[in-house]
Amino acid sequence: MTENIGVLGKKSPRRSGVERVVNAPLPTVYGKFQAIGYLDHDRGDEQVALVYGDIGSDRVLTRLHSECLTGDAFGSQHCECGDQLAAALRAVVTEGSGIVVYLRGHEGRGIGLLAKLRAMALQAEGLDTVEANLALGLPVDARDYGVAAGILSDLGVRSVRLMSNNPRKRESLVRHGIEVAETVPLLIEPCENNITYLRTKRERLDHVLPHLDAVAHWS
């Protein structure tokens, strides 16, 4: 292994945690954000927080959004991720301030893009999203939100109103020192292509999705 050698042949100390690297204006169809780029020294991932308005430090409307190429970029109806991202961006603009932390390295609940596609192929054969991951010998959910907590801390945030239906996300933030003052539901109208996936998230992953009861007639 190559060692990190600094000036005069001395080892440079290995950096850890999250480092703010750049801040750039990002005009979007939703509004004008500040895109604040971070480097996660522990995992090597590049991360970004989209900040809108004067966020303050308490009860900041916040979304931690796990990277989802198929949903966010391609409009996949297998999940609700793309619609949730758009809804979160609209919500912080309507609020007048807020943060959307876009978490790279979270593809497929942390298993990666190719593994996610393999899991989707198994789901097409009849497995649910939990069974598919396990059939591949992969964790059901490998995501960690420590870097998100680090980003929020760097932004001066002490407590958030968290846009999420996932209680584990709330628990993880609290464990990493960020108070969750309120959980704000982020419910997207389901479609026939994702209803089974969403039901599995509710029944096996404890997501709070009460709106699914209205489409109980779908097979």
PDB file of C-alpha atoms in Angstrom:
ATOM      1  CA  MET A   1       0.000   0.000   0.000  1.00  0.00           C
ATOM      2  CA  THR A   2       1.331   3.425  -0.915  1.00  0.00           C
ATOM      3  CA  GLU A   3       1.652   5.679   2.096  1.00  0.00           C
ATOM      4  CA  ASN A   4       0.594   9.310   2.074  1.00  0.00           C
ATOM      5  CA  ILE A   5       3.946  11.160   2.198  1.00  0.00           C
ATOM      6  CA  GLY A   6       3.902  14.903   2.799  1.00  0.00           C
ATOM      7  CA  VAL A   7       6.663  17.511   2.622  1.00  0.00           C
ATOM      8  CA  LEU A   8      10.141  16.576   3.814  1.00  0.00           C
ATOM      9  CA  GLY A   9       9.237  12.898   3.510  1.00  0.00           C
ATOM     10  CA  LYS A  10       6.953  12.904   6.539  1.00  0.00           C
ATOM     11  CA  LYS A  11       3.627  11.098   6.561  1.00  0.00           C
ATOM     12  CA  SER A  12       0.669  13.432   6.209  1.00  0.00           C
ATOM     13  CA  PRO A  13      -2.061  12.643   8.729  1.00  0.00           C
ATOM     14  CA  ARG A  14      -4.996  10.802   7.185  1.00  0.00           C
ATOM     15  CA  ARG A  15      -8.043  13.033   7.111  1.00  0.00           C
ATOM     16  CA  SER A  16     -11.361  11.746   8.336  1.00  0.00           C
ATOM     17  CA  GLY A  17     -14.907  12.995   8.346  1.00  0.00           C
ATOM     18  CA  VAL A  18     -16.535  15.363   5.906  1.00  0.00           C
ATOM     19  CA  GLU A  19     -14.829  18.393   4.369  1.00  0.00           C
ATOM     20  CA  ARG A  20     -16.536  21.340   2.694  1.00  0.00           C
ATOM     21  CA  VAL A  21     -14.850  21.869  -0.678  1.00  0.00           C
ATOM     22  CA  VAL A  22     -16.895  24.304  -2.763  1.00  0.00           C
ATOM     23  CA  ASN A  23     -19.984  26.502  -2.727  1.00  0.00           C
ATOM     24  CA  ALA A  24     -21.601  27.431  -6.041  1.00  0.00           C
ATOM     25  CA  PRO A  25     -24.942  28.974  -7.058  1.00  0.00           C
ATOM     26  CA  LEU A  26     -27.272  26.476  -8.704  1.00  0.00           C
ATOM     27  CA  PRO A  27     -30.346  27.894 -10.448  1.00  0.00           C
ATOM     28  CA  THR A  28     -32.959  25.158 -10.968  1.00  0.00           C
ATOM     29  CA  VAL A  29     -36.508  24.905 -12.241  1.00  0.00           C
ATOM     30  CA  TYR A  30     -37.571  24.955  -8.572  1.00  0.00           C
ATOM     31  CA  GLY A  31     -35.561  27.984  -7.484  1.00  0.00           C
ATOM     32  CA  LYS A  32     -31.999  29.226  -6.958  1.00  0.00           C
ATOM     33  CA  PHE A  33     -30.053  27.024  -4.565  1.00  0.00           C
ATOM     34  CA  GLN A  34     -26.520  27.045  -3.256  1.00  0.00           C
ATOM     35  CA  ALA A  35     -24.802  23.756  -4.114  1.00  0.00           C
ATOM     36  CA  ILE A  36     -22.296  23.047  -1.362  1.00  0.00           C
ATOM     37  CA  GLY A  37     -19.905  20.250  -2.250  1.00  0.00           C
ATOM     38  CA  TYR A  38     -18.299  17.970   0.317  1.00  0.00           C
ATOM     39  CA  LEU A  39     -15.735  15.206   0.334  1.00  0.00           C
ATOM     40  CA  ASP A  40     -16.323  12.246   2.635  1.00  0.00           C
ATOM     41  CA  HIS A  41     -12.782  11.283   3.575  1.00  0.00           C
ATOM     42  CA  ASP A  42     -13.899   8.056   5.235  1.00  0.00           C
ATOM     43  CA  ARG A  43     -15.631   6.588   2.169  1.00  0.00           C
ATOM     44  CA  GLY A  44     -14.185   8.686  -0.633  1.00  0.00           C
ATOM     45  CA  ASP A  45     -17.610   9.793  -1.865  1.00  0.00           C
ATOM     46  CA  GLU A  46     -18.332  13.280  -3.176  1.00  0.00           C
ATOM     47  CA  GLN A  47     -21.520  14.703  -1.654  1.00  0.00           C
ATOM     48  CA  VAL A  48     -23.658  17.774  -2.175  1.00  0.00           C
ATOM     49  CA  ALA A  49     -26.102  19.763  -0.075  1.00  0.00           C
ATOM     50  CA  LEU A  50     -28.591  21.987  -1.886  1.00  0.00           C
ATOM     51  CA  VAL A  51     -29.326  24.902   0.422  1.00  0.00           C
ATOM     52  CA  TYR A  52     -32.176  27.343  -0.140  1.00  0.00           C
ATOM     53  CA  GLY A  53     -32.575  30.634   1.695  1.00  0.00           C
ATOM     54  CA  ASP A  54     -31.444  31.486   5.221  1.00  0.00           C
ATOM     55  CA  ILE A  55     -31.650  28.123   6.917  1.00  0.00           C
ATOM     56  CA  GLY A  56     -30.858  29.086  10.494  1.00  0.00           C
ATOM     57  CA  SER A  57     -29.956  26.351  12.963  1.00  0.00           C
ATOM     58  CA  ASP A  58     -33.177  24.918  14.410  1.00  0.00           C
ATOM     59  CA  ARG A  59     -36.134  23.100  12.879  1.00  0.00           C
ATOM     60  CA  VAL A  60     -34.629  23.347   9.410  1.00  0.00           C
ATOM     61  CA  LEU A  61     -36.776  21.672   6.750  1.00  0.00           C
ATOM     62  CA  THR A  62     -34.468  18.932   5.492  1.00  0.00           C
ATOM     63  CA  ARG A  63     -34.467  15.993   3.114  1.00  0.00           C
ATOM     64  CA  LEU A  64     -31.751  13.323   3.111  1.00  0.00           C
ATOM     65  CA  HIS A  65     -32.118  11.880  -0.377  1.00  0.00           C
ATOM     66  CA  SER A  66     -30.405   8.643  -1.279  1.00  0.00           C
ATOM     67  CA  GLU A  67     -28.917   8.596  -4.772  1.00  0.00           C
ATOM     68  CA  CYS A  68     -31.150   6.745  -7.248  1.00  0.00           C
ATOM     69  CA  LEU A  69     -30.035   6.996 -10.861  1.00  0.00           C
ATOM     70  CA  THR A  70     -33.009   5.102 -12.256  1.00  0.00           C
ATOM     71  CA  GLY A  71     -35.559   7.181 -10.386  1.00  0.00           C
ATOM     72  CA  ASP A  72     -33.868  10.578 -10.191  1.00  0.00           C
ATOM     73  CA  ALA A  73     -32.508  10.731 -13.747  1.00  0.00           C
ATOM     74  CA  PHE A  74     -34.569   8.257 -15.784  1.00  0.00           C
ATOM     75  CA  GLY A  75     -37.994   8.672 -14.184  1.00  0.00           C
ATOM     76  CA  SER A  76     -38.311   5.020 -13.203  1.00  0.00           C
ATOM     77  CA  GLN A  77     -41.728   3.996 -11.893  1.00  0.00           C
ATOM     78  CA  HIS A  78     -40.199   1.076 -10.038  1.00  0.00           C
ATOM     79  CA  CYS A  79     -39.750   3.427  -7.072  1.00  0.00           C
ATOM     80  CA  GLU A  80     -40.932   6.888  -5.987  1.00  0.00           C
ATOM     81  CA  CYS A  81     -37.442   8.399  -5.609  1.00  0.00           C
ATOM     82  CA  GLY A  82     -37.519  10.893  -8.468  1.00  0.00           C
ATOM     83  CA  ASP A  83     -40.890  12.254  -7.407  1.00  0.00           C
ATOM     84  CA  GLN A  84     -39.733  12.495  -3.794  1.00  0.00           C
ATOM     85  CA  LEU A  85     -36.645  14.477  -4.811  1.00  0.00           C
ATOM     86  CA  ALA A  86     -38.743  16.910  -6.835  1.00  0.00           C
ATOM     87  CA  ALA A  87     -41.293  17.222  -4.022  1.00  0.00           C
ATOM     88  CA  ALA A  88     -38.552  17.936  -1.478  1.00  0.00           C
ATOM     89  CA  LEU A  89     -36.991  20.649  -3.641  1.00  0.00           C
ATOM     90  CA  ARG A  90     -40.385  22.255  -4.144  1.00  0.00           C
ATOM     91  CA  ALA A  91     -41.112  22.047  -0.421  1.00  0.00           C
ATOM     92  CA  VAL A  92     -37.997  23.916   0.709  1.00  0.00           C
ATOM     93  CA  VAL A  93     -38.640  26.638  -1.863  1.00  0.00           C
ATOM     94  CA  THR A  94     -42.245  26.973  -0.674  1.00  0.00           C
ATOM     95  CA  GLU A  95     -40.989  27.057   2.916  1.00  0.00           C
ATOM     96  CA  GLY A  96     -38.538  29.823   2.014  1.00  0.00           C
ATOM     97  CA  SER A  97     -35.534  27.914   3.337  1.00  0.00           C
ATOM     98  CA  GLY A  98     -34.272  24.386   3.729  1.00  0.00           C
ATOM     99  CA  ILE A  99     -31.754  21.736   2.735  1.00  0.00           C
ATOM    100  CA  VAL A 100     -31.734  18.732   0.453  1.00  0.00           C
ATOM    101  CA  VAL A 101     -28.676  16.566   1.106  1.00  0.00           C
ATOM    102  CA  TYR A 102     -28.093  14.328  -1.907  1.00  0.00           C
ATOM    103  CA  LEU A 103     -26.316  11.219  -0.658  1.00  0.00           C
ATOM    104  CA  ARG A 104     -24.121   9.523  -3.206  1.00  0.00           C
ATOM    105  CA  GLY A 105     -23.060   5.955  -2.472  1.00  0.00           C
ATOM    106  CA  HIS A 106     -26.621   5.130  -1.396  1.00  0.00           C
ATOM    107  CA  GLU A 107     -27.711   3.604  -4.705  1.00  0.00           C
ATOM    108  CA  GLY A 108     -30.017   0.635  -4.132  1.00  0.00           C
ATOM    109  CA  ARG A 109     -30.073   1.233  -0.347  1.00  0.00           C
ATOM    110  CA  GLY A 110     -26.287   1.155  -0.421  1.00  0.00           C
ATOM    111  CA  ILE A 111     -25.601  -1.943  -2.549  1.00  0.00           C
ATOM    112  CA  GLY A 112     -24.602  -0.076  -5.723  1.00  0.00           C
ATOM    113  CA  LEU A 113     -26.099   0.395  -9.179  1.00  0.00           C
ATOM    114  CA  LEU A 114     -25.307  -2.976 -10.782  1.00  0.00           C
ATOM    115  CA  ALA A 115     -26.406  -4.896  -7.718  1.00  0.00           C
ATOM    116  CA  LYS A 116     -29.603  -2.859  -7.648  1.00  0.00           C
ATOM    117  CA  LEU A 117     -30.312  -3.763 -11.264  1.00  0.00           C
ATOM    118  CA  ARG A 118     -29.711  -7.435 -10.445  1.00  0.00           C
ATOM    119  CA  ALA A 119     -32.150  -7.107  -7.551  1.00  0.00           C
ATOM    120  CA  MET A 120     -34.695  -5.467  -9.853  1.00  0.00           C
ATOM    121  CA  ALA A 121     -34.356  -8.406 -12.263  1.00  0.00           C
ATOM    122  CA  LEU A 122     -35.118 -10.791  -9.401  1.00  0.00           C
ATOM    123  CA  GLN A 123     -38.120  -8.687  -8.423  1.00  0.00           C
ATOM    124  CA  ALA A 124     -39.417  -9.017 -11.982  1.00  0.00           C
ATOM    125  CA  GLU A 125     -39.332 -12.785 -11.379  1.00  0.00           C
ATOM    126  CA  GLY A 126     -41.452 -12.498  -8.240  1.00  0.00           C
ATOM    127  CA  LEU A 127     -39.171 -11.713  -5.292  1.00  0.00           C
ATOM    128  CA  ASP A 128     -39.811  -8.601  -3.230  1.00  0.00           C
ATOM    129  CA  THR A 129     -37.134  -5.962  -2.682  1.00  0.00           C
ATOM    130  CA  VAL A 130     -35.985  -7.481   0.614  1.00  0.00           C
ATOM    131  CA  GLU A 131     -35.886 -11.049  -0.708  1.00  0.00           C
ATOM    132  CA  ALA A 132     -33.979  -9.926  -3.814  1.00  0.00           C
ATOM    133  CA  ASN A 133     -31.149  -8.339  -1.832  1.00  0.00           C
ATOM    134  CA  LEU A 134     -30.871 -11.361   0.421  1.00  0.00           C
ATOM    135  CA  ALA A 135     -30.870 -13.730  -2.572  1.00  0.00           C
ATOM    136  CA  LEU A 136     -27.829 -11.853  -3.862  1.00  0.00           C
ATOM    137  CA  GLY A 137     -26.090 -12.241  -0.519  1.00  0.00           C
ATOM    138  CA  LEU A 138     -26.370  -8.500   0.123  1.00  0.00           C
ATOM    139  CA  PRO A 139     -27.681  -6.484   3.087  1.00  0.00           C
ATOM    140  CA  VAL A 140     -31.269  -5.308   2.965  1.00  0.00           C
ATOM    141  CA  ASP A 141     -30.149  -1.740   3.753  1.00  0.00           C
ATOM    142  CA  ALA A 142     -26.459  -0.812   3.864  1.00  0.00           C
ATOM    143  CA  ARG A 143     -26.906   2.950   4.103  1.00  0.00           C
ATOM    144  CA  ASP A 144     -25.240   5.078   6.758  1.00  0.00           C
ATOM    145  CA  TYR A 145     -26.269   8.649   7.508  1.00  0.00           C
ATOM    146  CA  GLY A 146     -23.193   9.715   9.450  1.00  0.00           C
ATOM    147  CA  VAL A 147     -21.958  11.826   6.532  1.00  0.00           C
ATOM    148  CA  ALA A 148     -25.353  13.557   6.335  1.00  0.00           C
ATOM    149  CA  ALA A 149     -25.125  14.430  10.014  1.00  0.00           C
ATOM    150  CA  GLY A 150     -21.614  15.761   9.427  1.00  0.00           C
ATOM    151  CA  ILE A 151     -22.835  17.957   6.572  1.00  0.00           C
ATOM    152  CA  LEU A 152     -25.705  19.315   8.655  1.00  0.00           C
ATOM    153  CA  SER A 153     -23.338  20.055  11.525  1.00  0.00           C
ATOM    154  CA  ASP A 154     -20.993  21.888   9.156  1.00  0.00           C
ATOM    155  CA  LEU A 155     -23.955  23.998   8.009  1.00  0.00           C
ATOM    156  CA  GLY A 156     -24.680  24.924  11.615  1.00  0.00           C
ATOM    157  CA  VAL A 157     -27.872  22.883  11.860  1.00  0.00           C
ATOM    158  CA  ARG A 158     -28.825  21.584  15.292  1.00  0.00           C
ATOM    159  CA  SER A 159     -32.334  20.302  14.652  1.00  0.00           C
ATOM    160  CA  VAL A 160     -34.367  19.442  11.572  1.00  0.00           C
ATOM    161  CA  ARG A 161     -37.878  18.862  10.373  1.00  0.00           C
ATOM    162  CA  LEU A 162     -37.077  15.730   8.442  1.00  0.00           C
ATOM    163  CA  MET A 163     -38.933  14.991   5.211  1.00  0.00           C
ATOM    164  CA  SER A 164     -39.018  11.216   5.331  1.00  0.00           C
ATOM    165  CA  ASN A 165     -41.278   8.183   5.706  1.00  0.00           C
ATOM    166  CA  ASN A 166     -38.413   6.054   7.041  1.00  0.00           C
ATOM    167  CA  PRO A 167     -38.110   5.917  10.856  1.00  0.00           C
ATOM    168  CA  ARG A 168     -34.614   4.406  10.583  1.00  0.00           C
ATOM    169  CA  LYS A 169     -33.392   7.597   8.944  1.00  0.00           C
ATOM    170  CA  ARG A 170     -34.640   9.606  11.908  1.00  0.00           C
ATOM    171  CA  GLU A 171     -33.027   7.189  14.359  1.00  0.00           C
ATOM    172  CA  SER A 172     -29.700   7.392  12.551  1.00  0.00           C
ATOM    173  CA  LEU A 173     -29.638  11.201  12.557  1.00  0.00           C
ATOM    174  CA  VAL A 174     -30.415  11.310  16.263  1.00  0.00           C
ATOM    175  CA  ARG A 175     -27.693   8.741  16.910  1.00  0.00           C
ATOM    176  CA  HIS A 176     -25.234  11.012  15.096  1.00  0.00           C
ATOM    177  CA  GLY A 177     -26.155  14.055  17.157  1.00  0.00           C
ATOM    178  CA  ILE A 178     -28.791  15.855  15.039  1.00  0.00           C
ATOM    179  CA  GLU A 179     -32.129  16.447  16.752  1.00  0.00           C
ATOM    180  CA  VAL A 180     -35.210  15.589  14.712  1.00  0.00           C
ATOM    181  CA  ALA A 181     -37.852  18.015  15.915  1.00  0.00           C
ATOM    182  CA  GLU A 182     -40.499  16.678  13.544  1.00  0.00           C
ATOM    183  CA  THR A 183     -40.939  14.100  10.828  1.00  0.00           C
ATOM    184  CA  VAL A 184     -42.696  15.510   7.760  1.00  0.00           C
ATOM    185  CA  PRO A 185     -44.328  12.841   5.550  1.00  0.00           C
ATOM    186  CA  LEU A 186     -43.222  12.821   1.919  1.00  0.00           C
ATOM    187  CA  LEU A 187     -45.996  10.763   0.352  1.00  0.00           C
ATOM    188  CA  ILE A 188     -46.124  10.242  -3.396  1.00  0.00           C
ATOM    189  CA  GLU A 189     -49.171   8.853  -5.156  1.00  0.00           C
ATOM    190  CA  PRO A 190     -48.362   5.231  -6.009  1.00  0.00           C
ATOM    191  CA  CYS A 191     -48.786   3.658  -9.405  1.00  0.00           C
ATOM    192  CA  GLU A 192     -49.392   0.105 -10.552  1.00  0.00           C
ATOM    193  CA  ASN A 193     -45.666  -0.375 -11.244  1.00  0.00           C
ATOM    194  CA  ASN A 194     -44.475   0.446  -7.725  1.00  0.00           C
ATOM    195  CA  ILE A 195     -47.329  -0.557  -5.432  1.00  0.00           C
ATOM    196  CA  THR A 196     -45.790  -3.937  -4.543  1.00  0.00           C
ATOM    197  CA  TYR A 197     -42.423  -2.297  -3.855  1.00  0.00           C
ATOM    198  CA  LEU A 198     -44.041   0.331  -1.627  1.00  0.00           C
ATOM    199  CA  ARG A 199     -46.077  -2.244   0.266  1.00  0.00           C
ATOM    200  CA  THR A 200     -42.891  -4.170   0.963  1.00  0.00           C
ATOM    201  CA  LYS A 201     -41.245  -0.997   2.293  1.00  0.00           C
ATOM    202  CA  ARG A 202     -44.201  -0.530   4.643  1.00  0.00           C
ATOM    203  CA  GLU A 203     -44.567  -4.137   5.760  1.00  0.00           C
ATOM    204  CA  ARG A 204     -40.919  -5.216   5.967  1.00  0.00           C
ATOM    205  CA  LEU A 205     -38.908  -2.000   6.316  1.00  0.00           C
ATOM    206  CA  ASP A 206     -41.288  -0.092   8.632  1.00  0.00           C
ATOM    207  CA  HIS A 207     -41.840   2.875   6.312  1.00  0.00           C
ATOM    208  CA  VAL A 208     -44.859   4.966   7.282  1.00  0.00           C
ATOM    209  CA  LEU A 209     -47.034   4.906   4.150  1.00  0.00           C
ATOM    210  CA  PRO A 210     -50.687   5.226   5.191  1.00  0.00           C
ATOM    211  CA  HIS A 211     -51.754   6.436   1.754  1.00  0.00           C
ATOM    212  CA  LEU A 212     -51.299   2.910   0.361  1.00  0.00           C
ATOM    213  CA  ASP A 213     -54.561   1.877   2.005  1.00  0.00           C
ATOM    214  CA  ALA A 214     -56.424   3.841  -0.649  1.00  0.00           C
ATOM    215  CA  VAL A 215     -55.084   1.558  -3.389  1.00  0.00           C
ATOM    216  CA  ALA A 216     -55.636  -1.735  -1.612  1.00  0.00           C
ATOM    217  CA  HIS A 217     -57.591  -3.023  -4.618  1.00  0.00           C
ATOM    218  CA  TRP A 218     -54.473  -3.236  -6.770  1.00  0.00           C
ATOM    219  CA  SER A 219     -52.919  -6.675  -7.049  1.00  0.00           C
TER     220      SER A 219
END
